Coordinates of C-alpha atoms and ligand atoms in Angstrom, one line a residue:
X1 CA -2.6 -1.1 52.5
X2 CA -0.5 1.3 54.6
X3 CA 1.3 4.1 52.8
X4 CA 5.0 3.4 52.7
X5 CA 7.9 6.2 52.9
X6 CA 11.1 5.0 50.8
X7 CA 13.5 7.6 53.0
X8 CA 16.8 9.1 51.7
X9 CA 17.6 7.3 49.0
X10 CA 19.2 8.7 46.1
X11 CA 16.3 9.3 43.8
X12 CA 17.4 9.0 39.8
X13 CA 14.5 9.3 37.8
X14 CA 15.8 10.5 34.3
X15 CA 12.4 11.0 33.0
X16 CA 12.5 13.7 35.1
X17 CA 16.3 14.5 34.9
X18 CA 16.0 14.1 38.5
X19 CA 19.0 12.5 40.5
X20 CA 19.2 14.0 44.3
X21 CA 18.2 12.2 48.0
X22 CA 15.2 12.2 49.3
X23 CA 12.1 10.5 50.1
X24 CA 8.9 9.5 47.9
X25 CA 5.5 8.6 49.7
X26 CA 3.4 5.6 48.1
X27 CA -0.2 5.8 48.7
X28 CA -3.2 3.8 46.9
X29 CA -0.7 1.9 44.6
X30 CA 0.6 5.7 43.3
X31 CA 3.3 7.4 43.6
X32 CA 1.9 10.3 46.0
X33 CA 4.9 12.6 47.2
X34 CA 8.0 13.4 46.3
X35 CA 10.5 15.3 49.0
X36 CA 14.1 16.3 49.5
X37 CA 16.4 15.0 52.2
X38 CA 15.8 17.1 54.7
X39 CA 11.3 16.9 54.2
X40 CA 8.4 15.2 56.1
X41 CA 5.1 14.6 53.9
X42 CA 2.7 16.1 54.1
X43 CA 0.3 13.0 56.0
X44 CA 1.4 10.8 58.6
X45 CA 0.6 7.0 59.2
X46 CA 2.9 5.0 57.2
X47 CA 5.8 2.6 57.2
X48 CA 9.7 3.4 56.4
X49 CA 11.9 2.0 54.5
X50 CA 15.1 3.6 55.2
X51 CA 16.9 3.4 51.4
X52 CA 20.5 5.3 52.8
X53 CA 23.1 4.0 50.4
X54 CA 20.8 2.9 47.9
X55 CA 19.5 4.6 44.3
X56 CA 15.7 4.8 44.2
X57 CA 14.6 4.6 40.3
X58 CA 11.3 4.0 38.3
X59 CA 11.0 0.4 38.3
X60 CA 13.0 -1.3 35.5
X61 CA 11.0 -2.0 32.1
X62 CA 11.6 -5.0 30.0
X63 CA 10.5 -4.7 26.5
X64 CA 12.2 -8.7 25.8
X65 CA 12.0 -11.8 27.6
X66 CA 10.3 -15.7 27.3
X67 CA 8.0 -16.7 30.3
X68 CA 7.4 -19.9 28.9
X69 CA 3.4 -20.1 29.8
X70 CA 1.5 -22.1 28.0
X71 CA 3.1 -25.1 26.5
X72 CA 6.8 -24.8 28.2
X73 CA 5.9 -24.9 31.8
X74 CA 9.3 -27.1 32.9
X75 CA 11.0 -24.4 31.7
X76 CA 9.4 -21.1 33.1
X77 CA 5.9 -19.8 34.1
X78 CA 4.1 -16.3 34.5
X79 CA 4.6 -17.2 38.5
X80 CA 8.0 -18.0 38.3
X81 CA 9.3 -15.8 35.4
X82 CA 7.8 -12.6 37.1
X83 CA 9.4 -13.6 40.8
X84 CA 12.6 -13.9 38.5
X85 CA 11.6 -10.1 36.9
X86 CA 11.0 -8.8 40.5
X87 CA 14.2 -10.2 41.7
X88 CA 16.2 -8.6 38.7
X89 CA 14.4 -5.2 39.9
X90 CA 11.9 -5.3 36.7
X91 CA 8.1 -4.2 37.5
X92 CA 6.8 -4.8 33.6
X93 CA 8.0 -7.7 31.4
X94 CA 6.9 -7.9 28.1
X95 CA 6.9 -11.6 26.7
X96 CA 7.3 -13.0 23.8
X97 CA 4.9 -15.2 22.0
X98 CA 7.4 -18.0 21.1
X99 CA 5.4 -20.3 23.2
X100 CA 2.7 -23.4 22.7
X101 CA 0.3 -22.6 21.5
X102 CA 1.8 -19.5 20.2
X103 CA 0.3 -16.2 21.2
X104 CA -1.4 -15.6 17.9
X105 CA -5.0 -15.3 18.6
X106 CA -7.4 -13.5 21.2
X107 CA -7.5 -16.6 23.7
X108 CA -3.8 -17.1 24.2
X109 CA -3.4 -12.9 25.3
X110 CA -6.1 -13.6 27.3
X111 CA -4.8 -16.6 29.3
X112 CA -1.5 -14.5 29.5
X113 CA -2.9 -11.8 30.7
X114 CA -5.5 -13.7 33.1
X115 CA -2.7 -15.8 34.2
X116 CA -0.5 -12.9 35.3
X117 CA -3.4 -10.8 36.6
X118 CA -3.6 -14.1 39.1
X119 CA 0.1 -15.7 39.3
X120 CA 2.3 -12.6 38.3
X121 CA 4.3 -10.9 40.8
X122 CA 5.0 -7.5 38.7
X123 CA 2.8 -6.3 35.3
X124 CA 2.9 -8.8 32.4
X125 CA 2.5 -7.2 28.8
X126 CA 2.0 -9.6 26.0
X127 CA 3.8 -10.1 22.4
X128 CA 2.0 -11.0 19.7
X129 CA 3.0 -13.3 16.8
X130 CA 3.6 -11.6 13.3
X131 CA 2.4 -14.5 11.3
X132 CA -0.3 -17.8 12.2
X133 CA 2.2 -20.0 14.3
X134 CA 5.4 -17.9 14.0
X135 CA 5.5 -20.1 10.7
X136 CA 5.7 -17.0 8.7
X137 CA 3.5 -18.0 6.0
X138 CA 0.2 -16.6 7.1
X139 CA -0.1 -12.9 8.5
X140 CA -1.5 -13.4 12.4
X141 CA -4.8 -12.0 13.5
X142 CA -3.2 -8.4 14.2
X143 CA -6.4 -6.7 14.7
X144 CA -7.9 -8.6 17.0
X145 CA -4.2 -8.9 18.8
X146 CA -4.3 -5.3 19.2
X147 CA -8.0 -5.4 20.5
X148 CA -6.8 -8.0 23.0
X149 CA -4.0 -5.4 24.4
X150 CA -0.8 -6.9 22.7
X151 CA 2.0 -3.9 22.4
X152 CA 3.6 -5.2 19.4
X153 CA 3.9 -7.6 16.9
X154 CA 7.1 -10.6 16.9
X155 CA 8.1 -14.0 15.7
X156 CA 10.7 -13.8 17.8
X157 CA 13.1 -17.2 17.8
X158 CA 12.4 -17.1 14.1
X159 CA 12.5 -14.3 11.4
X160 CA 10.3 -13.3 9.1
X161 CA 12.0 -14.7 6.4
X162 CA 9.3 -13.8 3.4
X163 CA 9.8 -10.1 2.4
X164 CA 6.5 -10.0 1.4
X165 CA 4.7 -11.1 4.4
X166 CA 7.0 -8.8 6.1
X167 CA 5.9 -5.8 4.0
X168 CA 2.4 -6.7 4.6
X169 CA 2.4 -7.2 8.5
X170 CA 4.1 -3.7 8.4
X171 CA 1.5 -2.2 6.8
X172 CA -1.1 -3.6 8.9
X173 CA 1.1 -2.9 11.8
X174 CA 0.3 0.8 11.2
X175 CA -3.2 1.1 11.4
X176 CA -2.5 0.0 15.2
X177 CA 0.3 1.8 15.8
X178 CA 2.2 -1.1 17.1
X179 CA 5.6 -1.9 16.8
X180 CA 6.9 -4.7 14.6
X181 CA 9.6 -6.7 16.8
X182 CA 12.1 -8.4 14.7
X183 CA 14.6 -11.1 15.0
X184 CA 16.6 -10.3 12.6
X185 CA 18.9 -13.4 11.0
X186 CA 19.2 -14.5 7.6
X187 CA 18.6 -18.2 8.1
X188 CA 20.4 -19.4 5.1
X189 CA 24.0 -17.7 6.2
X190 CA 23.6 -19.1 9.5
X191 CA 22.6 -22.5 8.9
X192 CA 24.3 -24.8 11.3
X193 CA 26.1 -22.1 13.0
X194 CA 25.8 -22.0 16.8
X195 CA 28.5 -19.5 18.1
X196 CA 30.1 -16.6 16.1
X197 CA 32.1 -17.0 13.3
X198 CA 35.8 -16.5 13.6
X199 CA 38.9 -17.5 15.0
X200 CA 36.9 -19.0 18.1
X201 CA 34.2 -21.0 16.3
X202 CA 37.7 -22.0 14.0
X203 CA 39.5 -23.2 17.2
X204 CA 36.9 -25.0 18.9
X205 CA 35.6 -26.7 15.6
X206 CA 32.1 -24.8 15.5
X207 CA 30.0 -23.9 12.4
X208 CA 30.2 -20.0 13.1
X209 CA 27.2 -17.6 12.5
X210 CA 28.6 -14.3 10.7
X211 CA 27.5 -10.5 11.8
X212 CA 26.5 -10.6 8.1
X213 CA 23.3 -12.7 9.0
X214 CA 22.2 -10.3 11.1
X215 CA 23.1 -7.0 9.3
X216 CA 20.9 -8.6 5.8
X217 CA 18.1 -8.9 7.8
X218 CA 18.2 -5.7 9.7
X219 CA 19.1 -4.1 6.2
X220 CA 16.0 -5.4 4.8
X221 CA 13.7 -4.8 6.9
X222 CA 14.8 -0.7 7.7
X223 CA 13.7 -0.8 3.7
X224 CA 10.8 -2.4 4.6
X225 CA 9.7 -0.1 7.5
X226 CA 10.9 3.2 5.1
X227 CA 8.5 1.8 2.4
X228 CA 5.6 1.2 4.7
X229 CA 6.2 3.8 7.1
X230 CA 5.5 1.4 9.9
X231 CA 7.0 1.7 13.6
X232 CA 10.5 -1.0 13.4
X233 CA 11.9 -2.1 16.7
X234 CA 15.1 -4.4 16.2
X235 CA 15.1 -6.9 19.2
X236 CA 18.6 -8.1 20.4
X237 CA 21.0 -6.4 18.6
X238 CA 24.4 -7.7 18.6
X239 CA 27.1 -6.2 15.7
X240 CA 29.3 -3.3 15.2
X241 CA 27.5 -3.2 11.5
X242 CA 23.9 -3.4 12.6
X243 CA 24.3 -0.5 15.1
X244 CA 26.0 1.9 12.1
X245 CA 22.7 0.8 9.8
X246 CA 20.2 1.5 12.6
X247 CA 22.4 5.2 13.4
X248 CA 21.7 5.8 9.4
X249 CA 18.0 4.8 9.1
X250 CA 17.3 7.0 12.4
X251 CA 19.1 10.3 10.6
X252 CA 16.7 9.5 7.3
X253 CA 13.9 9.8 9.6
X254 CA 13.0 6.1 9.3
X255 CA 10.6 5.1 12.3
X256 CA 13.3 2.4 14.1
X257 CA 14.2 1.6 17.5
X258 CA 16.3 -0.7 19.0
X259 CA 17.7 -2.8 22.3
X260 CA 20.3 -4.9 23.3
X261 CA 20.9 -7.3 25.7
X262 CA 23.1 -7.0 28.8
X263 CA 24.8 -10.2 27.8
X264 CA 25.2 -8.8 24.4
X265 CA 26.8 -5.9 26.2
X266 CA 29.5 -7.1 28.4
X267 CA 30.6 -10.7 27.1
X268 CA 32.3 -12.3 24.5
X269 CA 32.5 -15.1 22.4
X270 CA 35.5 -16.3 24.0
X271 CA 32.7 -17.1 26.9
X272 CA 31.8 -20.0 25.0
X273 CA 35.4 -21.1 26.5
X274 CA 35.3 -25.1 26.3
X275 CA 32.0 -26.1 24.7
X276 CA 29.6 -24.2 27.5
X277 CA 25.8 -24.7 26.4
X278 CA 25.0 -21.9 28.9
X279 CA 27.0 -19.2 26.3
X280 CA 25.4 -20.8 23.6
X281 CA 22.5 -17.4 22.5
X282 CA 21.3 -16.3 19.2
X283 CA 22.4 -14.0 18.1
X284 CA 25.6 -15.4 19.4
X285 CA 28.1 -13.6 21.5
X286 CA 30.3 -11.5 19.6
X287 CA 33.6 -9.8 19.9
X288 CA 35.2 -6.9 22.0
X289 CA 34.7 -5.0 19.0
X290 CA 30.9 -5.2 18.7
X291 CA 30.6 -4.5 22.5
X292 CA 32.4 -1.4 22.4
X293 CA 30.0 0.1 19.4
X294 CA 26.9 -1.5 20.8
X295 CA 27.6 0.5 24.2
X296 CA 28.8 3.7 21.8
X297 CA 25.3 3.4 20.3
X298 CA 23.6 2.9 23.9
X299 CA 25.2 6.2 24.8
X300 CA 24.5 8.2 21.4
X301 CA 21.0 7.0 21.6
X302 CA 21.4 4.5 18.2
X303 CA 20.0 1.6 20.9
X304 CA 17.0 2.5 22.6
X305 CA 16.8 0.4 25.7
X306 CA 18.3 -2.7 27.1
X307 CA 15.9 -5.6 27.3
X308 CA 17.2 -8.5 28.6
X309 CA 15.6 -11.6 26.6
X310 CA 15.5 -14.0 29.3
X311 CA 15.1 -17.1 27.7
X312 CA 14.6 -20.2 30.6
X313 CA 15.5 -23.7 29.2
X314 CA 15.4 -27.0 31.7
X315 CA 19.0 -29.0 32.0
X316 CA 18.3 -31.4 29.9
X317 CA 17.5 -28.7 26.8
X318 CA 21.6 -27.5 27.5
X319 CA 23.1 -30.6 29.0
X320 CA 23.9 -31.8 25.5
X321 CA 26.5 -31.7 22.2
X322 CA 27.2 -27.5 21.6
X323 CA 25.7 -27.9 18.4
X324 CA 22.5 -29.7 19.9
X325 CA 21.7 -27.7 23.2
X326 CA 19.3 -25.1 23.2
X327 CA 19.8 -20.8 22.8
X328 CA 19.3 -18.8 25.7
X329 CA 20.4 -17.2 28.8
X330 CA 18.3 -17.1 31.7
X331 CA 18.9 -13.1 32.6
X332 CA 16.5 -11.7 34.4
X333 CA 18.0 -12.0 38.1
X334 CA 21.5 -11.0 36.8
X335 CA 21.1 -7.7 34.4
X336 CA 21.3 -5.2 37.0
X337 CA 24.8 -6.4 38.6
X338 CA 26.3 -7.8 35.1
X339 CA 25.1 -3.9 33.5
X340 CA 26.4 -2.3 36.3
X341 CA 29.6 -3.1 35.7
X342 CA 30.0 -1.0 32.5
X343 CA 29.1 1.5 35.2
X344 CA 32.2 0.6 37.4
X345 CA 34.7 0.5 34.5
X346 CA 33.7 4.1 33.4
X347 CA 32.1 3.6 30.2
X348 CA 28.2 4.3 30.8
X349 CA 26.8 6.6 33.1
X350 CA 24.3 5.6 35.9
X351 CA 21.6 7.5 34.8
X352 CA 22.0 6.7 31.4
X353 CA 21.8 3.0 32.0
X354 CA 19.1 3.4 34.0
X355 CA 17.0 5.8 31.7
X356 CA 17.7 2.3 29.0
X357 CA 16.1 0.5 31.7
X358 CA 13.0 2.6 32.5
X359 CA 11.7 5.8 30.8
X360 CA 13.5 4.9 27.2
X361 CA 11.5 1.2 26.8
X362 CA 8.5 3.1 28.1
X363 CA 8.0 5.0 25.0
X364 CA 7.6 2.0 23.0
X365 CA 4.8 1.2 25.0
X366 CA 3.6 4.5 26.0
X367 CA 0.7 4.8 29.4
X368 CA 2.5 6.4 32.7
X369 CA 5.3 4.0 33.4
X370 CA 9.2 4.3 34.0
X371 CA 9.0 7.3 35.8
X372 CA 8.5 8.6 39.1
X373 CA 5.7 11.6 38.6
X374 CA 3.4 12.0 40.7
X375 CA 0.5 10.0 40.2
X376 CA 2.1 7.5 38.1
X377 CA 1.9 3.7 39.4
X378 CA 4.3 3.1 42.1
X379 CA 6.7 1.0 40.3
X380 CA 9.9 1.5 42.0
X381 CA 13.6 -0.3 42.4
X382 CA 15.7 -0.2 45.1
X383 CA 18.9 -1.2 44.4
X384 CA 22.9 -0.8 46.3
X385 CA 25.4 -0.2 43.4
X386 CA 28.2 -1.3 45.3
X387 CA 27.2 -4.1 47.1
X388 CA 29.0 -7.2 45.8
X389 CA 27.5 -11.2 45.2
X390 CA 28.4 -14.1 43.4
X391 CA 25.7 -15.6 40.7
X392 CA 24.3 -18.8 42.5
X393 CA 21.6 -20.2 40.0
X394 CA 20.1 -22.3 42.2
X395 CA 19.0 -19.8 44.0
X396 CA 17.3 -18.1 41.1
X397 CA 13.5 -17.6 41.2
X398 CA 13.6 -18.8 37.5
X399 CA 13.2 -22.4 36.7
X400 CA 16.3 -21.2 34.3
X401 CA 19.7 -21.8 35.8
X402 CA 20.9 -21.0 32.6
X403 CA 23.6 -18.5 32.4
X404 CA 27.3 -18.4 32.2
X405 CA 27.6 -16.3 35.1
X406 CA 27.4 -18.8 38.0
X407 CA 30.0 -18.6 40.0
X408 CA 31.1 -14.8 39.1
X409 CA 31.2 -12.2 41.2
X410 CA 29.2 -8.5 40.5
X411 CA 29.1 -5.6 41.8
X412 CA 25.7 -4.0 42.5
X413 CA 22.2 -5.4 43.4
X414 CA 19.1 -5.5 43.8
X415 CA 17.3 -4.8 46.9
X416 CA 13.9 -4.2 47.1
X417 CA 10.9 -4.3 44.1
X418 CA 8.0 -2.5 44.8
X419 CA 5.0 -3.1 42.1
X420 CA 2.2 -0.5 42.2
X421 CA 2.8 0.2 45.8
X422 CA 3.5 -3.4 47.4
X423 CA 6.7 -5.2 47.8
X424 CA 7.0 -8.0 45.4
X425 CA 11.3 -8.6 46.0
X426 CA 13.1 -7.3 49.1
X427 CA 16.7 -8.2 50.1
X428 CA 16.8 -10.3 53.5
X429 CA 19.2 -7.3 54.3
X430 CA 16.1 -5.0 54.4
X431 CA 14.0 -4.1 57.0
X432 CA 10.5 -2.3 57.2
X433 CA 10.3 0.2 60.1
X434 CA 6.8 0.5 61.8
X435 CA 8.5 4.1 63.3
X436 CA 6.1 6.2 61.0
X437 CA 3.7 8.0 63.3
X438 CA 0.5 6.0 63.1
X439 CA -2.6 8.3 61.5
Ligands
LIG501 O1 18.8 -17.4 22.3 C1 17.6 -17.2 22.1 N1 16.7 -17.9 22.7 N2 17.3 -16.4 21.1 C2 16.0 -16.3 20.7 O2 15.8 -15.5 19.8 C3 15.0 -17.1 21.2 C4 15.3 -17.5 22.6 C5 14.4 -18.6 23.1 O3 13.2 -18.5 23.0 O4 14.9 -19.6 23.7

């Protein structure tokens, strides 16, 4: 593989508190050099492509999102989940084991992980189940999902709803040092909910599902992790209320992280507008209210990253009664733009959103990744944060067409994916030059 120079783009790597243009040499896979504007590397023989106009940043890390494989295949596979990831500018996915059979043993990480070693178009890292069959009754086999390379533990799609079982995966959690990921609903308060409650659910004649059945759960299990001492990671955070007792469990020193989701982040309830399946997520879409303290506690560091749980469903799973259709917004190929848009409006900072997307999820998982040092896989996004499109699902690498966007228009996109030094997404817009003096 010939090395490729990536030349003046505006390089943002807030691992590094870097943001200035200039150019960055791949070689072997790895990041190799690092240059300003007006610098040549040190070699010669490679190709250019010429990244004017465009932010250069450590390829985006998702710590939250369904690729279906095994058991849902008509809704998502590791092949066409990961085009979708590469297409949203993400180079590491990390999936959850909601699927069938469940990833709750030693053979199902390994068919992931074989699968996506063979099919995958950017790096696949595997979720494993809390309990036997997410049914929450029986602790998983955590030590030998550890063994197998999982990089935390979830039922995610369900809760752990037995404080007991709970405690105890918590404190096995910590002889592996993996994060517990937990969905956190109380199932009781939001039994035959499907969309917030309040005045919306109340005008369109929908069971509602309160903030409160999130913020028992999250409650619970911050006593749970202070008990134990093990490593708590909320998944999808969506309330004003959960994001005050994650900021208070973090000053008590309590080991807890947190993400949201971009949809989570920049659209409401009201989205559900006349019965559309395609806003229909759990947790639910909540108010103006919750979005302004879930981006408060993005910026003050309450919310760790922003993962996007992607979560493909066919037609048929959403073409249905509101109350019958499935949760989930297929989000992979529309985080960057709909996120970017906080940007525009003034309320987060670029590299702030970005450092969500890259070196901040990294921690959870640790190794060399969101960030452009030296040496570190070449994992890289290319993306113009001005250039405008309009959602078209069926153009989505995802088998998901899934999202309320379609049809809107955002501002800022990605164009080009690079996974440990090859090109797994470019734009049509963007051209390799063979100009580089030939070694
Ligand atoms: O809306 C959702 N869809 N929330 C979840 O927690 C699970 C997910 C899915 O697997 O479809």
């Amino acid at each position: 593989m010939r090395p490729l120079l990536i030349k003046d783009g505006r390089i943002i790597d807030p691992s590094r508190k870097l943001d200035e243009t200039g150019s960055l040499l791949i070689a072997e896979g790895k990041i190799a050099w690092l240059g300003k504007a007006d610098e040549n590397p040190p070699q010669s023989g490679y190709d250019v492509l010429n990244a004017g106009g465009l932010v250069v940043c450590p390829g985006f890390i998702d710590l939250h999102c369904h690729l279906r494989q095994p058991g849902f295949e008509e809704k998502e596979t590791i092949a066409s989940g990961t085009r979708a990831a590469a297409r949203g500018g993400f180079t590491t996915v990390c999936c959850m084991p909601n699927t069938n059979p469940p990833i709750d043993n030693r053979s199902v990480v390994d068919f992931v992980r074989s699968t996506a070693e063979r099919e995958g178009a950017v790096r696949v890292l595997p979720i494993g189940c809390i309990s036997k069959g997410r049914q929450g009754k029986e602790l998983a086999e955590m030590g030998e999902l550890a063994v197998s390379g999982v990089i935390g533990y979830s039922d995610d799609g369900s809760p752990v709803t037995n404080a007991q079982i709970m405690r105890q995966a918590m404190e096995y959690s910590r002889a592996f040092d993996l994060p517990i990921m937990e969905h956190c609903e109380d199932l009781r308060l939001d039994e035959g909910g499907c969309m917030n409650e309040g005045i919306t659910a109340t005008r369109l004649g929908l069971r509602g599902m309160p903030a409160a059945a999130e913020e028992v759960m999250v409650t619970r299990n911050i006593a749970l992790a202070k008990l134990t001492g093990a490593r708590l990671h909320i998944c999808h955070v969506s309330t004003a209320g959960s994001v005050e007792l994650i900021r208070r469990a973090k000053e008590q020193g309590i080991s807890v992280t947190a993400e949201v989701t971009p949809h989570h982040l920049t659209l409401t309830e009201e989205k559900v507008g006349d019965y559309d399946t395609n806003a229909k997520v759990s947790p639910p879409l909540r108010t103006k209210r919750d979005i302004q303290a879930l981006i408060k506690g993005l910026k003050e560091g309450v919310i760790d990253a922003i993962a996007t749980d992607h979560a493909p469903h066919t037609e048929v799973d959403k073409l249905c009664e509101f109350g019958n259709a499935a949760s989930g917004i297929s989000g992979l190929e529309t985080a960057l733009g709909s996120l970017m848009s906080l940007v525009h409006d003034g309320q987060l900072d670029l590299t702030t959103l970005i450092s969500k997307l890259t070196c901040e999820p990294a921690k959870l998982i640790g190794g060399k990744l969101g960030t452009l040092e030296i040496d570190s896989p070449a994992d890289i996004t290319l993306f113009d944060p001005d250039k405008e499109w309009t959602v078209d699902p069926a153009i989505f690498a995802s088998k998901g067409k899934n999202t309320p966007l379609a049809g809107s228009a955002l501002k800022g996109k990605v164009m080009a994916t690079i996974f440990e030094g090859k090109l797994a997404y470019k734009d049509d817009s963007i051209k390799l030059e063979d100009k580089g003096q030939r070694g």
